Amino acid sequence: MRSRGLLTIVRGLMVVVAGAIACAACSSSSAAVVSVQKKVQGILGQPNVTSFLDVRFGDSLYRVQNRFPNGTVETAPYGADTYRLNNIEVDGIRYARIKYEFTSYSGMQLVMAWFTPDSSGKVLEKLVAAVGPPTEQNSAKGSSPTDTQAIWQLPHGERVVYDGPKRFVAVVGPGGGPLKQDAVENEALDSPQH
């Protein structure tokens, strides 16, 4: 436990130092900035996912209700508290449904979202921009995002799933172990029609 906190502090300090170096390099050349960014990413590892639509992993149900007051509180099949949103559009991406699931001790640790077909490309593009290329991908080269399936296994325990044919994306947070089965079962469901 103590070493994990120390690792977080060290990572934070490295990001601050790298930011200062990058700012200094900005005045000299953009190639130096890219070089510094690659070195920092090499030291820190792959990026991780910390939130979904401004809801952070670890946030309470109360916090999510305040962020999106028009949602509905439900109970997942395995007993987890769930907050459901219907028909929401953010940054040009339309979601038919979003479900945030919560663990008793770690707050929000699973988000599942079903997006509209015309949003497939934007969803996949945002995922790749946020966390890099997928760990696994099931699609032919040059396939459209609506035909692509991809999985990211991230260094802090997060798991991201993108399923273009089912118009589904899920992110299991670092404390979401108890919710993984629910995520797997929801991956198998068809996209909501409303």
XYZ file of N, CA and C in Angstrom:
582
model
N 0.821 -1.181 0.000
C 0.000 0.000 0.000
C 0.870 1.251 0.000
N 1.888 1.268 0.853
C 2.771 2.416 0.964
C 3.544 2.631 -0.332
N 4.024 1.542 -0.973
C 4.797 1.687 -2.207
C 3.921 2.196 -3.353
N 2.636 1.857 -3.345
C 1.736 2.338 -4.390
C 1.565 3.855 -4.299
N 1.437 4.370 -3.070
C 1.329 5.817 -2.868
C 2.600 6.523 -3.291
N 3.741 5.908 -2.973
C 5.017 6.481 -3.371
C 5.140 6.504 -4.883
N 4.696 5.429 -5.533
C 4.734 5.374 -6.998
C 3.884 6.484 -7.603
N 2.725 6.740 -7.032
C 1.857 7.820 -7.513
C 2.545 9.173 -7.369
N 3.201 9.401 -6.243
C 3.909 10.664 -6.028
C 5.055 10.812 -7.018
N 5.817 9.729 -7.207
C 6.943 9.769 -8.144
C 6.443 10.047 -9.560
N 5.360 9.370 -9.964
C 4.798 9.615 -11.292
C 4.365 11.072 -11.442
N 3.725 11.603 -10.422
C 3.278 12.995 -10.462
C 4.447 13.947 -10.617
N 5.516 13.702 -9.859
C 6.700 14.548 -9.970
C 7.327 14.453 -11.355
N 7.346 13.243 -11.911
C 7.930 13.054 -13.240
C 7.120 13.801 -14.298
N 5.803 13.797 -14.143
C 4.952 14.517 -15.096
C 5.224 16.018 -15.015
N 5.366 16.546 -13.781
C 5.657 17.978 -13.611
C 7.005 18.322 -14.237
N 8.017 17.509 -13.955
C 9.345 17.755 -14.511
C 9.309 17.655 -16.035
N 8.629 16.636 -16.548
C 8.538 16.477 -18.006
C 7.808 17.660 -18.633
N 6.778 18.152 -17.960
C 6.054 19.324 -18.473
C 6.955 20.540 -18.542
N 7.770 20.728 -17.504
C 8.696 21.862 -17.508
C 9.723 21.727 -18.624
N 10.236 20.521 -18.819
C 11.204 20.287 -19.894
C 10.546 20.520 -21.248
N 9.301 20.038 -21.385
C 8.591 20.205 -22.661
C 8.354 21.679 -22.955
N 7.998 22.447 -21.923
C 7.777 23.882 -22.134
C 9.061 24.574 -22.559
N 10.163 24.188 -21.926
C 11.452 24.767 -22.306
C 11.809 24.378 -23.733
N 11.468 23.157 -24.105
C 11.790 22.678 -25.451
C 10.909 23.336 -26.507
N 9.723 23.808 -26.108
C 8.807 24.442 -27.069
C 9.482 25.589 -27.802
N 10.303 26.320 -27.093
C 10.931 27.472 -27.726
C 12.022 27.062 -28.707
N 12.546 25.823 -28.565
C 13.620 25.431 -29.468
C 13.125 24.672 -30.687
N 12.310 23.630 -30.491
C 11.802 22.915 -31.669
C 10.717 21.928 -31.269
N 9.824 21.654 -32.217
C 8.746 20.703 -31.940
C 9.278 19.282 -31.899
N 10.381 18.973 -32.589
C 10.970 17.638 -32.548
C 11.441 17.308 -31.134
N 11.970 18.320 -30.432
C 12.417 18.100 -29.056
C 11.235 17.773 -28.151
N 10.103 18.416 -28.374
C 8.904 18.149 -27.576
C 8.451 16.717 -27.774
N 8.389 16.268 -29.019
C 7.972 14.896 -29.311
C 8.931 13.919 -28.652
N 10.220 14.197 -28.723
C 11.226 13.333 -28.106
C 11.020 13.241 -26.597
N 10.784 14.383 -25.954
C 10.554 14.403 -24.507
C 9.278 13.631 -24.169
N 8.218 13.844 -24.951
C 6.960 13.147 -24.687
C 7.138 11.638 -24.788
N 7.877 11.165 -25.790
C 8.093 9.719 -25.948
C 8.910 9.167 -24.782
N 9.926 9.905 -24.333
C 10.725 9.443 -23.203
C 9.882 9.378 -21.940
N 9.045 10.391 -21.709
C 8.191 10.393 -20.522
C 7.207 9.238 -20.582
N 6.599 9.005 -21.748
C 5.661 7.887 -21.864
C 6.382 6.571 -21.630
N 7.628 6.455 -22.094
C 8.402 5.246 -21.852
C 8.637 5.006 -20.376
N 8.863 6.067 -19.624
C 9.095 5.950 -18.176
C 7.791 5.655 -17.447
N 6.731 6.370 -17.806
C 5.460 6.254 -17.090
C 4.603 5.089 -17.554
N 4.852 4.540 -18.722
C 4.016 3.475 -19.252
C 2.865 4.059 -20.044
N 1.988 3.166 -20.487
C 0.836 3.586 -21.264
C -0.057 4.498 -20.443
N -0.807 5.364 -21.120
C -1.760 6.190 -20.382
C -2.867 5.322 -19.786
N -3.540 5.830 -18.790
C -4.662 5.103 -18.228
C -5.924 5.942 -18.362
N -7.050 5.310 -18.135
C -8.335 5.988 -18.241
C -8.737 6.402 -16.832
N -9.026 7.680 -16.646
C -9.392 8.165 -15.315
C -10.858 8.561 -15.205
N -11.541 8.754 -16.367
C -12.933 9.181 -16.307
C -13.641 8.868 -17.620
N -14.957 9.007 -17.588
C -15.787 8.863 -18.774
C -16.865 9.927 -18.693
N -16.867 10.870 -19.619
C -17.800 12.010 -19.633
C -17.778 12.769 -18.308
N -16.576 13.043 -17.841
C -16.368 13.824 -16.630
C -16.820 13.110 -15.358
N -17.037 11.814 -15.416
C -17.299 11.017 -14.221
C -16.039 10.195 -13.994
N -15.380 10.447 -12.868
C -14.100 9.794 -12.579
C -14.317 8.442 -11.915
N -13.400 7.519 -12.196
C -13.442 6.247 -11.485
C -13.191 6.531 -10.018
N -14.074 6.000 -9.172
C -14.023 6.274 -7.741
C -15.083 7.262 -7.297
N -15.708 7.988 -8.240
C -16.773 8.934 -7.870
C -17.951 8.193 -7.253
N -18.653 8.877 -6.374
C -19.826 8.306 -5.723
C -21.053 8.422 -6.634
N -22.057 7.633 -6.321
C -23.330 7.710 -7.036
C -23.903 9.122 -6.912
N -23.778 9.713 -5.748
C -24.255 11.073 -5.512
C -23.592 12.060 -6.476
N -22.299 11.942 -6.674
C -21.553 12.834 -7.582
C -22.069 12.688 -9.012
N -22.328 11.454 -9.436
C -22.814 11.221 -10.800
C -24.227 11.775 -10.960
N -25.064 11.606 -9.944
C -26.412 12.171 -9.990
C -26.365 13.688 -10.118
N -25.429 14.322 -9.441
C -25.291 15.775 -9.555
C -24.814 16.182 -10.940
N -23.931 15.402 -11.531
C -23.404 15.709 -12.866
C -24.490 15.537 -13.922
N -25.292 14.469 -13.799
C -26.359 14.152 -14.754
C -27.665 13.918 -13.994
N -28.406 14.964 -13.647
C -29.599 14.811 -12.806
C -30.773 14.080 -13.464
N -30.754 13.875 -14.770
C -31.892 13.240 -15.448
C -31.765 11.729 -15.572
N -30.835 11.111 -14.834
C -30.648 9.670 -14.906
C -31.570 8.915 -13.965
N -31.415 7.584 -13.975
C -32.239 6.702 -13.163
C -31.342 5.766 -12.358
N -31.611 5.626 -11.046
C -30.879 4.689 -10.202
C -31.506 3.311 -10.385
N -30.647 2.308 -10.620
C -31.091 0.925 -10.800
C -30.170 0.007 -10.004
N -30.487 -1.278 -10.020
C -29.628 -2.285 -9.418
C -29.225 -3.270 -10.508
N -27.935 -3.513 -10.651
C -27.421 -4.447 -11.652
C -27.757 -5.880 -11.231
N -27.712 -6.834 -12.163
C -28.018 -8.228 -11.816
C -27.193 -8.789 -10.652
N -25.977 -8.285 -10.468
C -25.130 -8.782 -9.373
C -25.239 -7.920 -8.130
N -26.209 -7.009 -8.114
C -26.482 -6.216 -6.919
C -25.802 -4.864 -6.843
N -24.993 -4.532 -7.825
C -24.293 -3.245 -7.792
C -25.269 -2.104 -8.081
N -25.040 -0.956 -7.424
C -25.802 0.247 -7.751
C -25.409 0.690 -9.155
N -26.393 1.092 -9.936
C -26.180 1.520 -11.314
C -26.913 2.826 -11.539
N -26.305 3.698 -12.319
C -26.953 4.941 -12.711
C -27.039 4.952 -14.222
N -28.281 5.007 -14.755
C -28.503 4.902 -16.199
C -28.931 6.230 -16.794
N -28.320 6.557 -17.924
C -28.684 7.740 -18.708
C -29.157 7.276 -20.071
N -30.171 7.916 -20.608
C -30.667 7.593 -21.944
C -30.536 8.807 -22.857
N -30.221 8.527 -24.113
C -30.209 9.546 -25.170
C -29.457 10.812 -24.766
N -28.150 10.709 -24.763
C -27.300 11.838 -24.407
C -26.282 12.052 -25.521
N -25.974 13.308 -25.795
C -24.973 13.640 -26.809
C -23.893 14.508 -26.187
N -22.633 14.080 -26.383
C -21.484 14.814 -25.859
C -20.399 14.818 -26.930
N -19.869 15.994 -27.240
C -18.795 16.146 -28.233
C -19.126 15.492 -29.577
N -20.369 15.612 -29.996
C -20.765 15.066 -31.288
C -20.985 13.563 -31.295
N -20.892 12.907 -30.140
C -21.143 11.476 -30.028
C -22.489 11.294 -29.350
N -23.342 10.515 -30.006
C -24.672 10.247 -29.439
C -24.683 8.860 -28.810
N -25.113 8.831 -27.553
C -25.222 7.580 -26.814
C -26.697 7.270 -26.598
N -27.125 6.060 -26.963
C -28.496 5.633 -26.703
C -28.675 5.351 -25.215
N -27.608 4.816 -24.582
C -27.673 4.496 -23.157
C -26.262 4.481 -22.581
N -26.144 4.940 -21.360
C -24.898 4.847 -20.598
C -25.257 4.330 -19.215
N -24.484 3.365 -18.730
C -24.672 2.857 -17.370
C -23.357 2.979 -16.617
N -23.427 3.628 -15.459
C -22.296 3.693 -14.540
C -22.601 2.716 -13.401
N -21.646 1.843 -13.076
C -21.840 0.907 -11.962
C -20.835 1.201 -10.863
N -21.269 0.949 -9.630
C -20.518 1.322 -8.445
C -20.252 0.103 -7.563
N -19.072 0.052 -6.969
C -18.785 -0.946 -5.946
C -19.012 -0.283 -4.594
N -19.158 -1.102 -3.565
C -19.431 -0.572 -2.222
C -18.308 0.306 -1.706
N -17.054 -0.066 -2.009
C -15.923 0.630 -1.398
C -15.122 1.495 -2.360
N -15.256 1.266 -3.663
C -14.401 1.981 -4.629
C -15.157 2.960 -5.513
N -16.436 3.179 -5.267
C -17.201 4.112 -6.090
C -17.405 3.591 -7.507
N -17.545 4.505 -8.462
C -17.793 4.117 -9.843
C -16.573 3.380 -10.391
N -16.818 2.146 -10.884
C -15.719 1.334 -11.400
C -16.034 0.674 -12.736
N -17.224 0.921 -13.270
C -17.570 0.345 -14.569
C -18.491 1.320 -15.291
N -18.164 1.601 -16.528
C -19.065 2.373 -17.373
C -19.281 1.568 -18.644
N -20.543 1.477 -19.039
C -20.919 0.806 -20.285
C -21.752 1.785 -21.082
N -21.439 1.920 -22.359
C -22.161 2.892 -23.185
C -22.480 2.269 -24.532
N -23.704 2.500 -24.987
C -24.148 2.054 -26.300
C -24.341 3.304 -27.141
N -23.618 3.394 -28.239
C -23.627 4.598 -29.070
C -24.369 4.329 -30.377
N -24.732 5.405 -31.058
C -25.446 5.283 -32.324
C -24.449 4.928 -33.441
N -24.922 4.301 -34.526
C -24.019 3.874 -35.604
C -23.175 5.017 -36.172
N -23.752 6.194 -36.303
C -23.011 7.320 -36.876
C -21.931 7.866 -35.932
N -21.908 7.396 -34.693
C -20.897 7.839 -33.727
C -19.723 6.868 -33.603
N -19.788 5.727 -34.276
C -18.757 4.686 -34.145
C -17.350 5.218 -34.379
N -17.157 5.931 -35.461
C -15.827 6.440 -35.802
C -15.278 7.380 -34.743
N -16.132 8.270 -34.228
C -15.682 9.233 -33.219
C -15.331 8.539 -31.909
N -16.108 7.524 -31.535
C -15.830 6.802 -30.287
C -14.477 6.105 -30.393
N -14.250 5.381 -31.480
C -12.987 4.666 -31.654
C -11.816 5.641 -31.733
N -12.008 6.736 -32.436
C -10.959 7.757 -32.558
C -10.577 8.323 -31.193
N -11.576 8.621 -30.347
C -11.304 9.162 -29.016
C -10.574 8.142 -28.136
N -10.954 6.871 -28.254
C -10.282 5.837 -27.467
C -8.809 5.724 -27.846
N -8.537 5.666 -29.147
C -7.155 5.544 -29.608
C -6.353 6.782 -29.210
N -6.964 7.956 -29.304
C -6.269 9.184 -28.911
C -5.970 9.192 -27.412
N -6.869 8.629 -26.611
C -6.696 8.650 -25.159
C -5.725 7.593 -24.653
N -5.777 6.387 -25.221
C -4.981 5.290 -24.649
C -4.084 4.567 -25.650
N -4.017 5.057 -26.874
C -3.113 4.449 -27.850
C -3.751 3.283 -28.588
N -2.949 2.571 -29.371
C -3.486 1.459 -30.149
C -3.974 0.332 -29.239
N -4.977 -0.421 -29.678
C -5.523 -1.497 -28.850
C -4.503 -2.607 -28.593
N -4.690 -3.289 -27.472
C -3.888 -4.459 -27.148
C -4.255 -5.605 -28.085
N -5.549 -5.726 -28.361
C -6.070 -6.745 -29.288
C -7.064 -6.060 -30.212
N -7.063 -6.471 -31.476
C -8.029 -5.906 -32.420
C -8.492 -6.994 -33.364
N -9.799 -7.032 -33.607
C -10.377 -8.028 -34.486
C -11.095 -7.311 -35.623
N -10.360 -7.035 -36.669
C -10.952 -6.438 -37.867
C -9.923 -6.527 -38.981
N -10.434 -6.542 -40.191
C -9.535 -6.552 -41.337
C -8.945 -5.160 -41.518
N -7.732 -5.102 -42.053
C -7.089 -3.807 -42.273
C -7.971 -2.954 -43.183
N -8.181 -1.723 -42.771
C -9.017 -0.822 -43.549
C -10.504 -0.949 -43.256
N -10.860 -1.817 -42.299
C -12.276 -1.959 -41.939
C -12.788 -0.685 -41.289
N -14.073 -0.477 -41.410
C -14.676 0.699 -40.792
C -14.827 0.475 -39.288
N -14.965 1.552 -38.512
C -15.152 1.421 -37.066
C -16.397 0.598 -36.703
N -17.410 0.591 -37.575
C -18.605 -0.194 -37.262
C -18.344 -1.696 -37.352
N -17.233 -2.095 -37.974
C -16.872 -3.510 -38.091
C -15.731 -3.910 -37.169
N -15.231 -2.985 -36.378
C -14.043 -3.214 -35.563
C -14.410 -3.617 -34.143
N -13.642 -4.569 -33.601
C -13.711 -4.923 -32.191
C -12.300 -4.769 -31.635
N -12.180 -4.140 -30.475
C -10.858 -3.883 -29.910
C -10.905 -3.949 -28.390
N -9.758 -4.322 -27.810
C -9.616 -4.398 -26.354
C -8.298 -3.746 -25.970
N -8.329 -2.991 -24.890
C -7.136 -2.387 -24.311
C -6.994 -2.915 -22.891
N -5.830 -3.444 -22.537
C -5.493 -3.807 -21.156
C -4.499 -2.751 -20.701
N -4.870 -1.944 -19.742
C -4.036 -0.817 -19.339
C -3.258 -1.129 -18.058
N -2.155 -0.421 -17.838
C -1.226 -0.777 -16.766
C -1.756 -0.645 -15.344
N -2.820 0.114 -15.135
C -3.335 0.297 -13.783
C -4.525 -0.617 -13.508
N -4.725 -1.615 -14.367
C -5.797 -2.583 -14.172
C -7.060 -2.280 -14.950
N -7.111 -1.174 -15.673
C -8.300 -0.852 -16.442
C -8.386 -1.761 -17.666
N -9.608 -2.024 -18.076
C -9.860 -2.805 -19.289
C -10.879 -2.030 -20.105
N -10.565 -1.776 -21.381
C -11.457 -1.045 -22.266
C -11.863 -1.980 -23.397
N -13.162 -2.026 -23.679
C -13.684 -2.859 -24.760
C -14.467 -1.970 -25.713
N -14.180 -2.108 -27.002
C -14.924 -1.397 -28.041
C -15.470 -2.462 -28.981
N -16.786 -2.457 -29.194
C -17.430 -3.406 -30.106
C -18.259 -2.618 -31.108
N -17.685 -2.371 -32.290
C -18.362 -1.602 -33.326
C -19.661 -2.222 -33.800
N -19.689 -3.550 -34.095
C -20.943 -4.152 -34.547
C -22.085 -4.028 -33.540
N -21.768 -4.084 -32.252
C -22.814 -3.950 -31.221
C -22.953 -2.523 -30.726
N -22.097 -1.604 -31.253
C -22.122 -0.193 -30.858
C -22.019 -0.050 -29.339
N -20.975 -0.670 -28.809
C -20.811 -0.787 -27.360
C -19.382 -0.454 -26.962
N -19.229 0.281 -25.877
C -17.923 0.515 -25.284
C -18.075 0.337 -23.772
N -17.068 -0.297 -23.161
C -17.082 -0.476 -21.711
C -15.685 -0.218 -21.176
N -15.635 0.378 -19.995
C -14.364 0.595 -19.315
C -14.532 0.098 -17.883
N -13.698 -0.883 -17.527
C -13.663 -1.380 -16.159
C -12.509 -0.664 -15.473
N -12.797 0.012 -14.378
C -11.780 0.764 -13.661
C -10.837 -0.130 -12.880
N -9.805 0.449 -12.287
C -8.798 -0.332 -11.567
C -9.344 -1.097 -10.363
N -10.468 -0.652 -9.793
C -11.083 -1.357 -8.670
C -12.352 -2.082 -9.076
N -12.492 -2.366 -10.351
C -13.737 -2.934 -10.867
C -13.785 -4.443 -10.978
N -12.864 -5.152 -10.330
C -12.857 -6.611 -10.394
C -14.216 -7.248 -10.130
N -14.941 -6.819 -9.082
C -16.241 -7.434 -8.797
C -17.285 -7.194 -9.898
N -17.053 -6.220 -10.780
C -18.038 -5.885 -11.811
C -17.702 -6.474 -13.179
N -16.568 -7.175 -13.300
C -16.128 -7.683 -14.604
C -17.153 -8.612 -15.239
N -17.783 -9.475 -14.435
C -18.767 -10.413 -14.990
C -19.948 -9.656 -15.585
N -20.394 -8.608 -14.932
C -21.494 -7.811 -15.458
C -21.092 -7.157 -16.780
N -19.856 -6.682 -16.864
C -19.370 -6.084 -18.114
C -19.375 -7.105 -19.229
N -18.911 -8.324 -18.952
C -18.866 -9.387 -19.971
C -20.276 -9.713 -20.451
N -21.227 -9.817 -19.538
C -22.605 -10.130 -19.931
C -23.222 -9.005 -20.748
N -22.930 -7.764 -20.422
C -23.460 -6.638 -21.183
C -22.819 -6.537 -22.568
N -21.571 -6.990 -22.707
C -20.924 -7.007 -24.016
C -21.690 -7.889 -24.988
N -22.345 -8.916 -24.469
C -23.065 -9.856 -25.328
C -24.441 -9.340 -25.758
N -24.938 -8.278 -25.115
C -26.262 -7.766 -25.437
C -26.235 -6.918 -26.718
N -27.374 -6.900 -27.382
C -27.510 -6.013 -28.547
C -27.687 -4.578 -28.079
N -27.366 -3.648 -28.961
C -27.501 -2.229 -28.641
C -28.971 -1.865 -28.435
N -29.262 -0.992 -27.462
C -30.648 -0.555 -27.252
C -31.186 0.156 -28.498
N -32.456 0.006 -28.744
C -33.063 0.604 -29.921
C -33.570 2.021 -29.682
N -33.635 2.479 -28.437
C -34.116 3.847 -28.175
C -33.073 4.691 -27.565
